[in-house]
Amino acid sequence: MSGRDLFCQPRRVRRGATLALVFAGVLIAGAATGSFPESDSPARKAAAAGPVGPAARHEAVERAAAEALADGKSPMEAAERAVSRSGDRWAAVYSEGEYEEFQDALDGRYTGVGLWARQEADGGIAVTRVRSGSPAADAGIRAGDRLRSVDGKKVDGWPVTEVVARLRGDALRGDGDDGPAGTTVTLGLERGTRAWTETLHRARLSTDSVTARRLSDGVTVLKIAAFTKGSADAVREALRAAPADGRTVLDLRGNSGGLVTEAVDTASAFLDGGLVATYDVDGAQRALHAASGGDTTRPLVVLVDGGTMSAAELLTGALQDRGRAVVIGSRTFGKGSIQMPTELPDGSVAELTVGHYRTPSGRTVDGRGITPDLEAGPGQALSRARTVLTGLGAPS
């Protein structure tokens, strides 16, 4: 399992992998911009095409929640049962507190200790990165340290997502409160022959969704971990600071999606207007377009893998179809669906699929993914990208 930014992991992932993917990769452009119809809109209700249509699914979930409330039962639990019967593989139900945390993550904020981690081949949990200025950094924890326990419980063999939940203090969070910032967590750590414990105070942190580095040959690598608020501006800022020849690698490997608006704005940095994607919501066709004035001459390679999802696939498909970038790596995940939030009577939120998007050439992404122009494994992708960029040359 590859390393994954801890803030991206869902609180309820242990209830199923589907929730993990919905949380990490949900397309919420409609919720962010108002461009999708509201959950109770006449368009949605009129577009029902049988019992498995988007409108019917929403109505079934809303009805189940309302009936549960009238009977003195939990609307959230009733909605979860309705969602499980809906056949919607990307649907999920969140408590009010969980959904607020979800929105915070997309806004680039999270509560934690500032660790990135991965599971090693032997089942152990290794620290892969420590955020500067975080509680973990202040305690002297370093990349390469092994995390052996959390609050006295051994974590060897645990899924990384379960470790994340413990580090974030999910069990301490009650609906409607401000979360576990300021609470403590005790970590058992190991570095070589040294073993020790550290008690850290959880803190509210901001994410580094975009990082830039310059390679020895002058190539600029922009890594986008997720499309959170401000990601596109960070990409533009990095491009302004890039070398004059402009050779750029856009690394979307492991990018599980996020805000579609940020993905479209990122596309605008490399395109001079034109189509980015089309999508349908309850049968109504819509289009997403890039803004004019992007850099269309910068030699560009996009790196992808099986962890490239949702909004990251939308961006990849646009740059590939428009002939703007060479895509290198392995087939992407294949999540091209759009979810809309519906608030339930108890403040919980149901996310259900309302439509799907397509690349500019009309390719369907959902369930298929995007095939790269050049196949390359994890260890060869960047090297191959540098070779391709040499062939592409510098802008004239």
Tab-separated table of C-alpha atoms in Angstrom:
chain	number	residue	atom	x	y	z
A	1	MET	CA	0.000	0.000	0.000
A	2	SER	CA	1.441	3.332	-0.989
A	3	GLY	CA	1.689	6.291	1.332
A	4	ARG	CA	-1.377	8.478	1.498
A	5	ASP	CA	-1.835	11.899	3.098
A	6	LEU	CA	-3.567	11.215	6.380
A	7	PHE	CA	-6.015	14.086	6.057
A	8	CYS	CA	-7.543	12.450	2.993
A	9	GLN	CA	-8.559	9.298	4.766
A	10	PRO	CA	-12.220	9.024	5.756
A	11	ARG	CA	-13.303	8.631	9.357
A	12	ARG	CA	-15.686	5.777	8.556
A	13	VAL	CA	-13.549	3.799	6.131
A	14	ARG	CA	-13.628	0.768	8.393
A	15	ARG	CA	-17.327	0.443	7.488
A	16	GLY	CA	-16.314	-0.363	3.918
A	17	ALA	CA	-13.994	0.541	1.070
A	18	THR	CA	-16.787	2.348	-0.755
A	19	LEU	CA	-16.959	5.012	1.924
A	20	ALA	CA	-13.217	5.511	1.622
A	21	LEU	CA	-13.446	6.227	-2.073
A	22	VAL	CA	-16.524	8.406	-1.785
A	23	PHE	CA	-14.926	10.522	0.919
A	24	ALA	CA	-11.628	10.874	-0.863
A	25	GLY	CA	-12.798	11.266	-4.428
A	26	VAL	CA	-16.322	12.685	-4.431
A	27	LEU	CA	-17.123	15.152	-7.189
A	28	ILE	CA	-18.772	18.077	-5.416
A	29	ALA	CA	-18.634	20.880	-7.964
A	30	GLY	CA	-22.374	21.296	-7.631
A	31	ALA	CA	-22.220	21.653	-3.879
A	32	ALA	CA	-19.348	24.111	-4.177
A	33	THR	CA	-20.669	26.298	-6.982
A	34	GLY	CA	-24.400	25.772	-7.170
A	35	SER	CA	-24.052	24.535	-10.749
A	36	PHE	CA	-25.914	21.309	-10.035
A	37	PRO	CA	-29.619	21.270	-9.177
A	38	GLU	CA	-30.608	21.186	-5.525
A	39	SER	CA	-31.639	17.847	-4.088
A	40	ASP	CA	-35.325	18.768	-4.063
A	41	SER	CA	-35.372	20.438	-7.491
A	42	PRO	CA	-38.212	19.764	-9.937
A	43	ALA	CA	-35.613	18.747	-12.531
A	44	ARG	CA	-34.417	15.884	-10.358
A	45	LYS	CA	-37.931	14.730	-9.515
A	46	ALA	CA	-39.038	14.928	-13.139
A	47	ALA	CA	-36.001	13.026	-14.385
A	48	ALA	CA	-36.748	9.804	-12.550
A	49	ALA	CA	-36.457	6.918	-14.977
A	50	GLY	CA	-37.783	4.040	-12.944
A	51	PRO	CA	-37.016	2.804	-9.457
A	52	VAL	CA	-33.236	2.844	-9.939
A	53	GLY	CA	-33.017	6.382	-11.341
A	54	PRO	CA	-31.162	9.124	-9.419
A	55	ALA	CA	-34.369	10.926	-8.407
A	56	ALA	CA	-35.957	7.695	-7.173
A	57	ARG	CA	-32.876	6.874	-5.106
A	58	HIS	CA	-32.866	10.303	-3.468
A	59	GLU	CA	-36.571	10.143	-2.753
A	60	ALA	CA	-36.276	6.656	-1.250
A	61	VAL	CA	-33.506	7.755	1.104
A	62	GLU	CA	-35.302	10.952	2.110
A	63	ARG	CA	-38.545	9.059	2.699
A	64	ALA	CA	-36.798	6.414	4.825
A	65	ALA	CA	-35.157	9.095	6.955
A	66	ALA	CA	-38.431	11.024	7.434
A	67	GLU	CA	-40.334	7.878	8.395
A	68	ALA	CA	-37.647	6.914	10.898
A	69	LEU	CA	-37.813	10.352	12.503
A	70	ALA	CA	-41.607	10.102	12.777
A	71	ASP	CA	-41.233	6.696	14.452
A	72	GLY	CA	-38.652	7.965	16.930
A	73	LYS	CA	-35.826	6.071	15.234
A	74	SER	CA	-32.502	7.211	13.751
A	75	PRO	CA	-32.908	8.897	10.345
A	76	MET	CA	-29.215	8.307	9.643
A	77	GLU	CA	-29.447	4.557	10.236
A	78	ALA	CA	-32.590	4.358	8.101
A	79	ALA	CA	-30.844	6.273	5.323
A	80	GLU	CA	-27.861	3.920	5.502
A	81	ARG	CA	-30.159	0.940	5.036
A	82	ALA	CA	-31.865	2.624	2.071
A	83	VAL	CA	-28.502	3.466	0.520
A	84	SER	CA	-27.302	-0.129	0.904
A	85	ARG	CA	-30.348	-1.281	-1.087
A	86	SER	CA	-30.049	1.405	-3.767
A	87	GLY	CA	-27.397	-0.259	-5.931
A	88	ASP	CA	-25.432	3.017	-5.930
A	89	ARG	CA	-21.826	1.917	-5.431
A	90	TRP	CA	-20.625	5.426	-4.581
A	91	ALA	CA	-23.419	6.391	-2.195
A	92	ALA	CA	-22.699	7.042	1.481
A	93	VAL	CA	-24.283	8.605	4.546
A	94	TYR	CA	-22.362	10.861	6.939
A	95	SER	CA	-23.225	12.233	10.328
A	96	GLU	CA	-23.335	16.012	10.618
A	97	GLY	CA	-19.903	16.078	12.243
A	98	GLU	CA	-18.396	13.754	9.662
A	99	TYR	CA	-19.680	15.850	6.782
A	100	GLU	CA	-18.303	19.016	8.349
A	101	GLU	CA	-14.944	17.263	8.615
A	102	PHE	CA	-15.248	16.237	4.977
A	103	GLN	CA	-15.794	19.871	3.975
A	104	ASP	CA	-12.869	20.965	6.114
A	105	ALA	CA	-10.624	18.473	4.302
A	106	LEU	CA	-11.686	19.888	0.939
A	107	ASP	CA	-11.034	23.379	2.289
A	108	GLY	CA	-7.493	22.246	3.051
A	109	ARG	CA	-7.834	21.795	6.818
A	110	TYR	CA	-7.719	18.725	9.031
A	111	THR	CA	-7.166	17.670	12.623
A	112	GLY	CA	-4.226	15.412	13.363
A	113	VAL	CA	-0.593	15.245	14.375
A	114	GLY	CA	1.037	15.833	10.978
A	115	LEU	CA	2.123	12.339	9.926
A	116	TRP	CA	2.016	10.582	6.573
A	117	ALA	CA	2.337	6.810	6.725
A	118	ARG	CA	2.185	3.566	4.778
A	119	GLN	CA	1.946	-0.113	5.534
A	120	GLU	CA	5.138	-2.066	4.865
A	121	ALA	CA	5.317	-5.550	3.388
A	122	ASP	CA	5.638	-7.055	6.871
A	123	GLY	CA	2.452	-5.329	8.025
A	124	GLY	CA	4.235	-2.653	10.044
A	125	ILE	CA	3.362	1.039	9.809
A	126	ALA	CA	6.150	3.338	8.643
A	127	VAL	CA	6.204	7.136	8.797
A	128	THR	CA	6.831	8.451	5.286
A	129	ARG	CA	6.638	12.200	5.889
A	130	VAL	CA	6.270	14.659	8.763
A	131	ARG	CA	4.661	18.041	8.254
A	132	SER	CA	6.892	20.953	9.251
A	133	GLY	CA	5.612	22.757	12.334
A	134	SER	CA	3.214	19.961	13.273
A	135	PRO	CA	3.007	18.264	16.674
A	136	ALA	CA	4.848	15.263	15.200
A	137	ALA	CA	7.669	17.459	13.897
A	138	ASP	CA	7.964	19.309	17.200
A	139	ALA	CA	8.341	15.932	18.939
A	140	GLY	CA	11.256	14.998	16.687
A	141	ILE	CA	9.495	12.221	14.765
A	142	ARG	CA	11.108	11.631	11.369
A	143	ALA	CA	10.364	9.889	8.103
A	144	GLY	CA	11.499	6.278	8.383
A	145	ASP	CA	10.416	5.867	12.008
A	146	ARG	CA	8.146	2.903	12.706
A	147	LEU	CA	4.810	3.452	14.415
A	148	ARG	CA	4.291	0.517	16.762
A	149	SER	CA	1.316	1.565	18.864
A	150	VAL	CA	-1.353	4.233	19.306
A	151	ASP	CA	-2.627	4.823	22.844
A	152	GLY	CA	-1.142	1.506	23.927
A	153	LYS	CA	-2.696	-0.573	21.142
A	154	LYS	CA	-0.263	-2.299	18.775
A	155	VAL	CA	-0.904	-1.278	15.153
A	156	ASP	CA	1.198	-3.837	13.256
A	157	GLY	CA	-1.098	-5.467	10.705
A	158	TRP	CA	-3.781	-2.787	10.983
A	159	PRO	CA	-5.031	-1.068	7.811
A	160	VAL	CA	-3.535	2.398	7.501
A	161	THR	CA	-7.052	3.816	7.542
A	162	GLU	CA	-7.655	2.389	11.021
A	163	VAL	CA	-4.364	3.854	12.232
A	164	VAL	CA	-5.453	7.200	10.785
A	165	ALA	CA	-8.749	7.053	12.650
A	166	ARG	CA	-6.868	6.529	15.915
A	167	LEU	CA	-4.411	9.340	15.239
A	168	ARG	CA	-7.225	11.725	14.378
A	169	GLY	CA	-9.207	10.806	17.468
A	170	ASP	CA	-12.355	9.809	15.638
A	171	ALA	CA	-13.757	7.969	18.642
A	172	LEU	CA	-13.539	11.220	20.635
A	173	ARG	CA	-15.552	13.243	18.144
A	174	GLY	CA	-19.211	13.764	18.865
A	175	ASP	CA	-21.627	15.143	16.320
A	176	GLY	CA	-21.835	18.905	16.473
A	177	ASP	CA	-18.679	19.535	18.496
A	178	ASP	CA	-15.407	21.011	17.302
A	179	GLY	CA	-13.538	17.732	17.073
A	180	PRO	CA	-10.520	16.427	18.925
A	181	ALA	CA	-8.084	19.345	18.444
A	182	GLY	CA	-6.156	19.722	21.685
A	183	THR	CA	-6.735	16.147	22.842
A	184	THR	CA	-3.748	13.871	23.342
A	185	VAL	CA	-2.573	10.713	21.637
A	186	THR	CA	0.358	8.557	22.754
A	187	LEU	CA	2.489	6.965	20.048
A	188	GLY	CA	4.869	4.047	20.439
A	189	LEU	CA	7.766	4.570	18.017
A	190	GLU	CA	10.891	2.765	16.889
A	191	ARG	CA	14.016	4.019	15.112
A	192	GLY	CA	16.677	1.382	14.594
A	193	THR	CA	17.364	-0.093	18.035
A	194	ARG	CA	15.681	2.790	19.865
A	195	ALA	CA	12.091	2.432	21.082
A	196	TRP	CA	10.212	5.236	22.826
A	197	THR	CA	6.826	6.849	23.330
A	198	GLU	CA	5.622	10.372	22.573
A	199	THR	CA	2.415	12.006	23.768
A	200	LEU	CA	1.211	14.574	21.248
A	201	HIS	CA	-1.594	17.110	21.267
A	202	ARG	CA	-3.739	16.962	18.149
A	203	ALA	CA	-3.940	20.257	16.239
A	204	ARG	CA	-5.805	21.896	13.396
A	205	LEU	CA	-3.460	21.797	10.399
A	206	SER	CA	-3.561	22.941	6.813
A	207	THR	CA	-2.765	20.597	3.964
A	208	ASP	CA	-0.029	20.798	1.365
A	209	SER	CA	-2.075	19.591	-1.583
A	210	VAL	CA	0.484	20.885	-4.108
A	211	THR	CA	4.240	20.497	-3.792
A	212	ALA	CA	6.880	21.489	-6.329
A	213	ARG	CA	10.460	20.362	-6.801
A	214	ARG	CA	13.091	20.949	-9.440
A	215	LEU	CA	15.141	18.022	-10.711
A	216	SER	CA	18.819	18.206	-11.615
A	217	ASP	CA	18.017	18.493	-15.325
A	218	GLY	CA	15.713	21.468	-14.756
A	219	VAL	CA	12.422	19.567	-14.984
A	220	THR	CA	9.767	20.846	-12.585
A	221	VAL	CA	7.650	18.180	-10.860
A	222	LEU	CA	4.294	19.343	-9.527
A	223	LYS	CA	2.691	16.793	-7.213
A	224	ILE	CA	-1.036	17.326	-6.585
A	225	ALA	CA	-2.149	15.090	-3.721
A	226	ALA	CA	-5.803	16.180	-3.883
A	227	PHE	CA	-7.879	18.985	-5.361
A	228	THR	CA	-8.593	21.025	-2.257
A	229	LYS	CA	-9.471	24.706	-2.150
A	230	GLY	CA	-6.594	26.749	-3.575
A	231	SER	CA	-4.902	23.877	-5.423
A	232	ALA	CA	-5.153	25.577	-8.820
A	233	ASP	CA	-3.691	28.830	-7.481
A	234	ALA	CA	-0.802	26.849	-5.990
A	235	VAL	CA	-0.170	25.213	-9.376
A	236	ARG	CA	-0.121	28.599	-11.123
A	237	GLU	CA	2.258	30.004	-8.530
A	238	ALA	CA	4.604	27.039	-8.988
A	239	LEU	CA	4.528	27.453	-12.756
A	240	ARG	CA	5.481	31.125	-12.465
A	241	ALA	CA	8.534	30.082	-10.433
A	242	ALA	CA	9.507	27.292	-12.849
A	243	PRO	CA	12.615	27.448	-15.088
A	244	ALA	CA	12.391	29.304	-18.374
A	245	ASP	CA	12.313	26.161	-20.540
A	246	GLY	CA	9.132	25.149	-18.733
A	247	ARG	CA	9.474	21.339	-18.884
A	248	THR	CA	6.913	20.087	-16.383
A	249	VAL	CA	5.694	16.834	-14.880
A	250	LEU	CA	2.217	16.920	-13.356
A	251	ASP	CA	2.185	14.021	-10.890
A	252	LEU	CA	-1.389	12.869	-10.220
A	253	ARG	CA	-0.481	9.412	-8.915
A	254	GLY	CA	-2.515	8.608	-5.825
A	255	ASN	CA	-4.647	11.727	-6.296
A	256	SER	CA	-8.103	10.624	-5.170
A	257	GLY	CA	-9.946	13.668	-6.471
A	258	GLY	CA	-11.668	16.481	-4.626
A	259	LEU	CA	-13.153	19.716	-5.936
A	260	VAL	CA	-13.979	19.611	-9.632
A	261	THR	CA	-13.799	23.390	-9.795
A	262	GLU	CA	-10.124	23.211	-8.758
A	263	ALA	CA	-9.401	20.522	-11.355
A	264	VAL	CA	-10.976	22.661	-14.088
A	265	ASP	CA	-9.015	25.712	-12.920
A	266	THR	CA	-5.849	23.622	-13.023
A	267	ALA	CA	-6.672	22.614	-16.598
A	268	SER	CA	-7.018	26.319	-17.358
A	269	ALA	CA	-3.353	26.796	-16.417
A	270	PHE	CA	-2.378	24.633	-19.413
A	271	LEU	CA	-5.168	25.331	-21.914
A	272	ASP	CA	-6.374	28.408	-23.746
A	273	GLY	CA	-10.079	27.919	-23.232
A	274	GLY	CA	-12.079	25.052	-24.695
A	275	LEU	CA	-13.811	21.974	-23.373
A	276	VAL	CA	-12.561	20.184	-20.249
A	277	ALA	CA	-15.405	17.702	-19.755
A	278	THR	CA	-19.092	17.124	-20.257
A	279	TYR	CA	-21.406	15.682	-17.648
A	280	ASP	CA	-25.022	14.822	-17.120
A	281	VAL	CA	-27.156	15.435	-14.060
A	282	ASP	CA	-30.474	13.607	-14.115
A	283	GLY	CA	-30.260	13.457	-17.903
A	284	ALA	CA	-29.478	17.142	-18.446
A	285	GLN	CA	-26.215	17.628	-20.348
A	286	ARG	CA	-23.719	20.220	-19.102
A	287	ALA	CA	-20.171	21.238	-20.018
A	288	LEU	CA	-17.091	22.429	-18.152
A	289	HIS	CA	-14.741	24.803	-19.976
A	290	ALA	CA	-11.239	26.063	-19.304
A	291	ALA	CA	-10.573	29.759	-18.982
A	292	SER	CA	-8.543	31.412	-21.707
A	293	GLY	CA	-4.919	32.430	-21.375
A	294	GLY	CA	-3.257	29.251	-20.122
A	295	ASP	CA	0.290	28.198	-21.040
A	296	THR	CA	-0.140	26.029	-24.143
A	297	THR	CA	3.541	25.693	-25.065
A	298	ARG	CA	5.090	24.300	-21.897
A	299	PRO	CA	6.210	20.656	-22.531
A	300	LEU	CA	3.991	18.639	-20.226
A	301	VAL	CA	3.771	15.042	-18.983
A	302	VAL	CA	1.095	13.733	-16.630
A	303	LEU	CA	1.840	10.764	-14.352
A	304	VAL	CA	-1.078	8.535	-13.312
A	305	ASP	CA	-1.713	5.192	-11.645
A	306	GLY	CA	-4.535	3.105	-10.213
A	307	GLY	CA	-4.939	5.616	-7.391
A	308	THR	CA	-5.686	8.486	-9.787
A	309	MET	CA	-9.407	9.078	-9.360
A	310	SER	CA	-12.373	11.305	-9.995
A	311	ALA	CA	-11.421	14.974	-10.497
A	312	ALA	CA	-7.833	13.883	-11.214
A	313	GLU	CA	-9.137	11.646	-14.009
A	314	LEU	CA	-11.212	14.533	-15.342
A	315	LEU	CA	-8.068	16.680	-15.595
A	316	THR	CA	-6.022	13.853	-17.122
A	317	GLY	CA	-8.663	13.105	-19.733
A	318	ALA	CA	-8.893	16.756	-20.734
A	319	LEU	CA	-5.145	17.208	-21.187
A	320	GLN	CA	-4.863	13.904	-23.058
A	321	ASP	CA	-7.824	14.431	-25.389
A	322	ARG	CA	-6.797	17.998	-26.154
A	323	GLY	CA	-3.303	16.827	-27.118
A	324	ARG	CA	-1.824	19.001	-24.407
A	325	ALA	CA	0.113	16.365	-22.453
A	326	VAL	CA	1.621	12.908	-22.744
A	327	VAL	CA	0.116	10.638	-20.076
A	328	ILE	CA	2.479	8.068	-18.535
A	329	GLY	CA	1.902	5.351	-15.941
A	330	SER	CA	-0.858	2.782	-15.498
A	331	ARG	CA	-4.622	2.778	-16.017
A	332	THR	CA	-6.462	5.118	-13.657
A	333	PHE	CA	-9.098	4.020	-11.162
A	334	GLY	CA	-12.268	4.752	-13.126
A	335	LYS	CA	-14.499	6.954	-10.980
A	336	GLY	CA	-16.385	9.275	-13.270
A	337	SER	CA	-19.574	9.733	-11.297
A	338	ILE	CA	-21.055	12.818	-9.661
A	339	GLN	CA	-22.553	12.784	-6.175
A	340	MET	CA	-24.956	15.323	-4.712
A	341	PRO	CA	-25.474	15.902	-0.980
A	342	THR	CA	-28.928	15.702	0.570
A	343	GLU	CA	-29.402	16.874	4.157
A	344	LEU	CA	-31.525	14.568	6.296
A	345	PRO	CA	-33.816	15.545	9.217
A	346	ASP	CA	-31.197	14.862	11.909
A	347	GLY	CA	-28.487	16.898	10.160
A	348	SER	CA	-26.755	13.885	8.619
A	349	VAL	CA	-26.024	13.961	4.900
A	350	ALA	CA	-26.603	11.378	2.183
A	351	GLU	CA	-24.398	11.460	-0.920
A	352	LEU	CA	-25.964	9.753	-3.934
A	353	THR	CA	-24.888	9.531	-7.553
A	354	VAL	CA	-26.772	11.847	-9.925
A	355	GLY	CA	-24.705	11.650	-13.118
A	356	HIS	CA	-21.438	10.893	-14.922
A	357	TYR	CA	-18.841	12.895	-16.789
A	358	ARG	CA	-16.998	12.287	-20.057
A	359	THR	CA	-13.731	13.527	-21.508
A	360	PRO	CA	-13.735	16.096	-24.360
A	361	SER	CA	-13.710	13.306	-26.970
A	362	GLY	CA	-16.719	11.668	-25.304
A	363	ARG	CA	-14.937	8.859	-23.451
A	364	THR	CA	-16.690	7.467	-20.392
A	365	VAL	CA	-14.407	7.268	-17.358
A	366	ASP	CA	-16.609	5.544	-14.792
A	367	GLY	CA	-15.699	1.878	-14.482
A	368	ARG	CA	-13.102	2.158	-17.250
A	369	GLY	CA	-10.474	4.636	-16.189
A	370	ILE	CA	-8.024	6.351	-18.507
A	371	THR	CA	-5.365	4.401	-20.375
A	372	PRO	CA	-2.010	6.221	-20.440
A	373	ASP	CA	-0.227	6.958	-23.702
A	374	LEU	CA	2.824	5.141	-22.373
A	375	GLU	CA	2.734	2.349	-19.791
A	376	ALA	CA	5.269	2.578	-16.969
A	377	GLY	CA	5.564	1.027	-13.534
A	378	PRO	CA	6.028	3.040	-10.328
A	379	GLY	CA	9.793	2.868	-10.510
A	380	GLN	CA	10.066	3.893	-14.158
A	381	ALA	CA	7.349	6.529	-14.582
A	382	LEU	CA	9.341	9.628	-13.664
A	383	SER	CA	12.428	8.497	-15.568
A	384	ARG	CA	10.333	7.883	-18.649
A	385	ALA	CA	8.680	11.267	-18.235
A	386	ARG	CA	12.052	12.993	-18.256
A	387	THR	CA	13.000	11.154	-21.431
A	388	VAL	CA	9.741	12.149	-23.118
A	389	LEU	CA	10.195	15.775	-22.080
A	390	THR	CA	13.643	15.776	-23.667
A	391	GLY	CA	12.015	14.702	-26.915
A	392	LEU	CA	9.291	17.302	-26.633
A	393	GLY	CA	11.908	20.012	-26.324
A	394	ALA	CA	11.555	23.541	-25.031
A	395	PRO	CA	8.911	25.999	-26.205
A	396	SER	CA	9.882	28.203	-29.136
